[in-house]
Amino acid sequence: MQDSTDDVATRPSGGRPWRRFARSFVSADSYGLVLLLVMATYVVSVSVDSKVAAPVVLTVQLVTVWLTLRTSHARPATRLVADIGLSVAAVATLLSFFNHEPGAELGGIFALCCALYLIAPFSIVRHLMTRRDIDLETLLGAIAAYLLIGMFFAFAYQAAGQLGSVPFFGSDGPGSLSQDLFFSFVTMTTVGYGNLVPAANPGQTLAVLEALTGQLFLVVAIGKIISSPLVRRGSRPGS
């Protein structure tokens, strides 16, 4: 009877991690939902017709940044600056639905959204460093921050292509959102297929910066999160 009782008692606990994992992707206070929105941004970018892709992707992007800052408990000053930027970007995005022509206007929207995307991963890392435990949220948050960095550079490439005087990829053209995302993550992971190459600056400088950032993030940021005194103190048994 003792063995049977123990077995029954342990069954619910075995399912709890999976339930927590599932809930993290539907909770507005979890990085799982942020991660899903980042993935949705990628899917929309490579799936939507190029004529309307930019406004749709920018809309999803604005929601992603807003939720990221909310989930990471960004500081009030950061939230205020971001809210102003998000409001301006939202109005500009709405106007861009009626103007799909490339140029300075669309490039300016992408540049503004890039700034917001740059704030988001820093806010996540700051939040993770203050968490008392290393848990599922820590893992999901670190992954989300890493992907947001890749997204930031992808939209930076798109802004450079829109604002630049020469095609971003030279003879391969200015680059679509799909191409920019592909090139960004290939560069950040230092795979370097070489089928897409920036033709000039600032694209070349951005590519070098992304490759360095991607590697330094894995070494420094995640290491900093794990070695944080608050994290180490919270992970001790009985704490």
mmCIF file with all atom_site columns, C-alpha atoms in Angstrom, residues 10-104:
data_model
loop_
_atom_site.group_PDB
_atom_site.id
_atom_site.type_symbol
_atom_site.label_atom_id
_atom_site.label_alt_id
_atom_site.label_comp_id
_atom_site.label_asym_id
_atom_site.label_entity_id
_atom_site.label_seq_id
_atom_site.pdbx_PDB_ins_code
_atom_site.Cartn_x
_atom_site.Cartn_y
_atom_site.Cartn_z
_atom_site.occupancy
_atom_site.B_iso_or_equiv
_atom_site.pdbx_formal_charge
_atom_site.auth_seq_id
_atom_site.auth_comp_id
_atom_site.auth_asym_id
_atom_site.auth_atom_id
_atom_site.pdbx_PDB_model_num
ATOM 1  C CA . THR A 1 10  ? 3.986  11.544 -7.439  1.00 0.00 ? 10  THR A CA 1
ATOM 2  C CA . ARG A 1 11  ? 1.882  11.375 -10.597 1.00 0.00 ? 11  ARG A CA 1
ATOM 3  C CA . PRO A 1 12  ? 0.424  14.905 -10.422 1.00 0.00 ? 12  PRO A CA 1
ATOM 4  C CA . SER A 1 13  ? 3.848  16.440 -9.807  1.00 0.00 ? 13  SER A CA 1
ATOM 5  C CA . GLY A 1 14  ? 5.196  14.775 -12.944 1.00 0.00 ? 14  GLY A CA 1
ATOM 6  C CA . GLY A 1 15  ? 2.627  16.569 -15.054 1.00 0.00 ? 15  GLY A CA 1
ATOM 7  C CA . ARG A 1 16  ? 3.090  19.983 -13.431 1.00 0.00 ? 16  ARG A CA 1
ATOM 8  C CA . PRO A 1 17  ? 6.215  21.031 -15.395 1.00 0.00 ? 17  PRO A CA 1
ATOM 9  C CA . TRP A 1 18  ? 4.387  20.372 -18.656 1.00 0.00 ? 18  TRP A CA 1
ATOM 10 C CA . ARG A 1 19  ? 1.359  22.344 -17.483 1.00 0.00 ? 19  ARG A CA 1
ATOM 11 C CA . ARG A 1 20  ? 3.590  25.218 -16.406 1.00 0.00 ? 20  ARG A CA 1
ATOM 12 C CA . PHE A 1 21  ? 5.358  25.052 -19.760 1.00 0.00 ? 21  PHE A CA 1
ATOM 13 C CA . ALA A 1 22  ? 2.028  25.199 -21.642 1.00 0.00 ? 22  ALA A CA 1
ATOM 14 C CA . ARG A 1 23  ? 0.707  28.044 -19.495 1.00 0.00 ? 23  ARG A CA 1
ATOM 15 C CA . SER A 1 24  ? 3.835  30.092 -20.128 1.00 0.00 ? 24  SER A CA 1
ATOM 16 C CA . PHE A 1 25  ? 2.854  30.429 -23.787 1.00 0.00 ? 25  PHE A CA 1
ATOM 17 C CA . VAL A 1 26  ? -0.594 31.861 -23.057 1.00 0.00 ? 26  VAL A CA 1
ATOM 18 C CA . SER A 1 27  ? 0.097  34.000 -19.995 1.00 0.00 ? 27  SER A CA 1
ATOM 19 C CA . ALA A 1 28  ? 0.525  37.735 -20.519 1.00 0.00 ? 28  ALA A CA 1
ATOM 20 C CA . ASP A 1 29  ? 3.124  37.761 -17.734 1.00 0.00 ? 29  ASP A CA 1
ATOM 21 C CA . SER A 1 30  ? 5.358  35.075 -19.236 1.00 0.00 ? 30  SER A CA 1
ATOM 22 C CA . TYR A 1 31  ? 8.194  35.213 -21.729 1.00 0.00 ? 31  TYR A CA 1
ATOM 23 C CA . GLY A 1 32  ? 6.607  32.263 -23.501 1.00 0.00 ? 32  GLY A CA 1
ATOM 24 C CA . LEU A 1 33  ? 4.049  34.582 -25.083 1.00 0.00 ? 33  LEU A CA 1
ATOM 25 C CA . VAL A 1 34  ? 6.811  37.025 -26.028 1.00 0.00 ? 34  VAL A CA 1
ATOM 26 C CA . LEU A 1 35  ? 8.621  34.145 -27.698 1.00 0.00 ? 35  LEU A CA 1
ATOM 27 C CA . LEU A 1 36  ? 5.478  33.208 -29.631 1.00 0.00 ? 36  LEU A CA 1
ATOM 28 C CA . LEU A 1 37  ? 5.078  36.799 -30.862 1.00 0.00 ? 37  LEU A CA 1
ATOM 29 C CA . VAL A 1 38  ? 8.706  36.894 -32.005 1.00 0.00 ? 38  VAL A CA 1
ATOM 30 C CA . MET A 1 39  ? 8.095  33.693 -33.950 1.00 0.00 ? 39  MET A CA 1
ATOM 31 C CA . ALA A 1 40  ? 4.856  35.163 -35.338 1.00 0.00 ? 40  ALA A CA 1
ATOM 32 C CA . THR A 1 41  ? 6.803  38.192 -36.555 1.00 0.00 ? 41  THR A CA 1
ATOM 33 C CA . TYR A 1 42  ? 9.175  35.901 -38.421 1.00 0.00 ? 42  TYR A CA 1
ATOM 34 C CA . VAL A 1 43  ? 6.349  33.838 -39.946 1.00 0.00 ? 43  VAL A CA 1
ATOM 35 C CA . VAL A 1 44  ? 4.459  36.951 -41.081 1.00 0.00 ? 44  VAL A CA 1
ATOM 36 C CA . SER A 1 45  ? 7.657  38.444 -42.515 1.00 0.00 ? 45  SER A CA 1
ATOM 37 C CA . VAL A 1 46  ? 8.323  35.441 -44.736 1.00 0.00 ? 46  VAL A CA 1
ATOM 38 C CA . SER A 1 47  ? 4.696  34.712 -45.600 1.00 0.00 ? 47  SER A CA 1
ATOM 39 C CA . VAL A 1 48  ? 2.865  37.979 -46.284 1.00 0.00 ? 48  VAL A CA 1
ATOM 40 C CA . ASP A 1 49  ? 2.938  39.523 -49.739 1.00 0.00 ? 49  ASP A CA 1
ATOM 41 C CA . SER A 1 50  ? 5.754  42.043 -49.991 1.00 0.00 ? 50  SER A CA 1
ATOM 42 C CA . LYS A 1 51  ? 3.387  44.920 -50.827 1.00 0.00 ? 51  LYS A CA 1
ATOM 43 C CA . VAL A 1 52  ? 1.695  44.764 -47.434 1.00 0.00 ? 52  VAL A CA 1
ATOM 44 C CA . ALA A 1 53  ? 4.323  42.897 -45.420 1.00 0.00 ? 53  ALA A CA 1
ATOM 45 C CA . ALA A 1 54  ? 5.944  45.946 -43.845 1.00 0.00 ? 54  ALA A CA 1
ATOM 46 C CA . PRO A 1 55  ? 2.823  47.448 -42.182 1.00 0.00 ? 55  PRO A CA 1
ATOM 47 C CA . VAL A 1 56  ? 1.622  44.038 -40.952 1.00 0.00 ? 56  VAL A CA 1
ATOM 48 C CA . VAL A 1 57  ? 5.029  43.060 -39.585 1.00 0.00 ? 57  VAL A CA 1
ATOM 49 C CA . LEU A 1 58  ? 5.464  46.444 -37.929 1.00 0.00 ? 58  LEU A CA 1
ATOM 50 C CA . THR A 1 59  ? 2.084  46.040 -36.226 1.00 0.00 ? 59  THR A CA 1
ATOM 51 C CA . VAL A 1 60  ? 3.070  42.644 -34.812 1.00 0.00 ? 60  VAL A CA 1
ATOM 52 C CA . GLN A 1 61  ? 6.430  44.088 -33.844 1.00 0.00 ? 61  GLN A CA 1
ATOM 53 C CA . LEU A 1 62  ? 4.881  46.931 -31.853 1.00 0.00 ? 62  LEU A CA 1
ATOM 54 C CA . VAL A 1 63  ? 2.715  44.475 -29.912 1.00 0.00 ? 63  VAL A CA 1
ATOM 55 C CA . THR A 1 64  ? 5.784  42.327 -29.237 1.00 0.00 ? 64  THR A CA 1
ATOM 56 C CA . VAL A 1 65  ? 7.812  45.237 -27.865 1.00 0.00 ? 65  VAL A CA 1
ATOM 57 C CA . TRP A 1 66  ? 4.929  46.450 -25.692 1.00 0.00 ? 66  TRP A CA 1
ATOM 58 C CA . LEU A 1 67  ? 4.392  42.990 -24.214 1.00 0.00 ? 67  LEU A CA 1
ATOM 59 C CA . THR A 1 68  ? 8.136  42.508 -23.701 1.00 0.00 ? 68  THR A CA 1
ATOM 60 C CA . LEU A 1 69  ? 8.461  45.705 -21.686 1.00 0.00 ? 69  LEU A CA 1
ATOM 61 C CA . ARG A 1 70  ? 5.380  44.761 -19.668 1.00 0.00 ? 70  ARG A CA 1
ATOM 62 C CA . THR A 1 71  ? 6.596  41.238 -18.939 1.00 0.00 ? 71  THR A CA 1
ATOM 63 C CA . SER A 1 72  ? 10.105 42.359 -18.047 1.00 0.00 ? 72  SER A CA 1
ATOM 64 C CA . HIS A 1 73  ? 8.788  45.007 -15.644 1.00 0.00 ? 73  HIS A CA 1
ATOM 65 C CA . ALA A 1 74  ? 10.716 47.758 -17.382 1.00 0.00 ? 74  ALA A CA 1
ATOM 66 C CA . ARG A 1 75  ? 11.450 50.860 -15.361 1.00 0.00 ? 75  ARG A CA 1
ATOM 67 C CA . PRO A 1 76  ? 8.841  53.658 -15.502 1.00 0.00 ? 76  PRO A CA 1
ATOM 68 C CA . ALA A 1 77  ? 11.148 56.004 -17.421 1.00 0.00 ? 77  ALA A CA 1
ATOM 69 C CA . THR A 1 78  ? 11.872 53.283 -19.970 1.00 0.00 ? 78  THR A CA 1
ATOM 70 C CA . ARG A 1 79  ? 8.169  52.501 -20.297 1.00 0.00 ? 79  ARG A CA 1
ATOM 71 C CA . LEU A 1 80  ? 7.374  56.192 -20.812 1.00 0.00 ? 80  LEU A CA 1
ATOM 72 C CA . VAL A 1 81  ? 9.960  56.641 -23.560 1.00 0.00 ? 81  VAL A CA 1
ATOM 73 C CA . ALA A 1 82  ? 8.888  53.379 -25.171 1.00 0.00 ? 82  ALA A CA 1
ATOM 74 C CA . ASP A 1 83  ? 5.199  54.291 -24.995 1.00 0.00 ? 83  ASP A CA 1
ATOM 75 C CA . ILE A 1 84  ? 5.893  57.560 -26.789 1.00 0.00 ? 84  ILE A CA 1
ATOM 76 C CA . GLY A 1 85  ? 7.938  55.735 -29.412 1.00 0.00 ? 85  GLY A CA 1
ATOM 77 C CA . LEU A 1 86  ? 5.295  53.048 -29.781 1.00 0.00 ? 86  LEU A CA 1
ATOM 78 C CA . SER A 1 87  ? 2.573  55.667 -30.229 1.00 0.00 ? 87  SER A CA 1
ATOM 79 C CA . VAL A 1 88  ? 4.533  57.484 -32.923 1.00 0.00 ? 88  VAL A CA 1
ATOM 80 C CA . ALA A 1 89  ? 5.395  54.196 -34.634 1.00 0.00 ? 89  ALA A CA 1
ATOM 81 C CA . ALA A 1 90  ? 1.768  53.046 -34.445 1.00 0.00 ? 90  ALA A CA 1
ATOM 82 C CA . VAL A 1 91  ? 0.541  56.212 -36.199 1.00 0.00 ? 91  VAL A CA 1
ATOM 83 C CA . ALA A 1 92  ? 3.291  55.935 -38.802 1.00 0.00 ? 92  ALA A CA 1
ATOM 84 C CA . THR A 1 93  ? 2.491  52.255 -39.322 1.00 0.00 ? 93  THR A CA 1
ATOM 85 C CA . LEU A 1 94  ? -1.180 53.073 -39.826 1.00 0.00 ? 94  LEU A CA 1
ATOM 86 C CA . LEU A 1 95  ? -0.271 55.647 -42.453 1.00 0.00 ? 95  LEU A CA 1
ATOM 87 C CA . SER A 1 96  ? 2.070  53.182 -44.139 1.00 0.00 ? 96  SER A CA 1
ATOM 88 C CA . PHE A 1 97  ? -0.906 50.910 -44.877 1.00 0.00 ? 97  PHE A CA 1
ATOM 89 C CA . PHE A 1 98  ? -1.850 53.458 -47.528 1.00 0.00 ? 98  PHE A CA 1
ATOM 90 C CA . ASN A 1 99  ? 1.668  53.963 -48.836 1.00 0.00 ? 99  ASN A CA 1
ATOM 91 C CA . HIS A 1 100 ? 3.702  50.847 -49.639 1.00 0.00 ? 100 HIS A CA 1
ATOM 92 C CA . GLU A 1 101 ? 6.382  52.631 -51.637 1.00 0.00 ? 101 GLU A CA 1
ATOM 93 C CA . PRO A 1 102 ? 9.924  52.189 -50.322 1.00 0.00 ? 102 PRO A CA 1
ATOM 94 C CA . GLY A 1 103 ? 11.835 55.259 -49.307 1.00 0.00 ? 103 GLY A CA 1
ATOM 95 C CA . ALA A 1 104 ? 12.707 57.585 -46.466 1.00 0.00 ? 104 ALA A CA 1
#
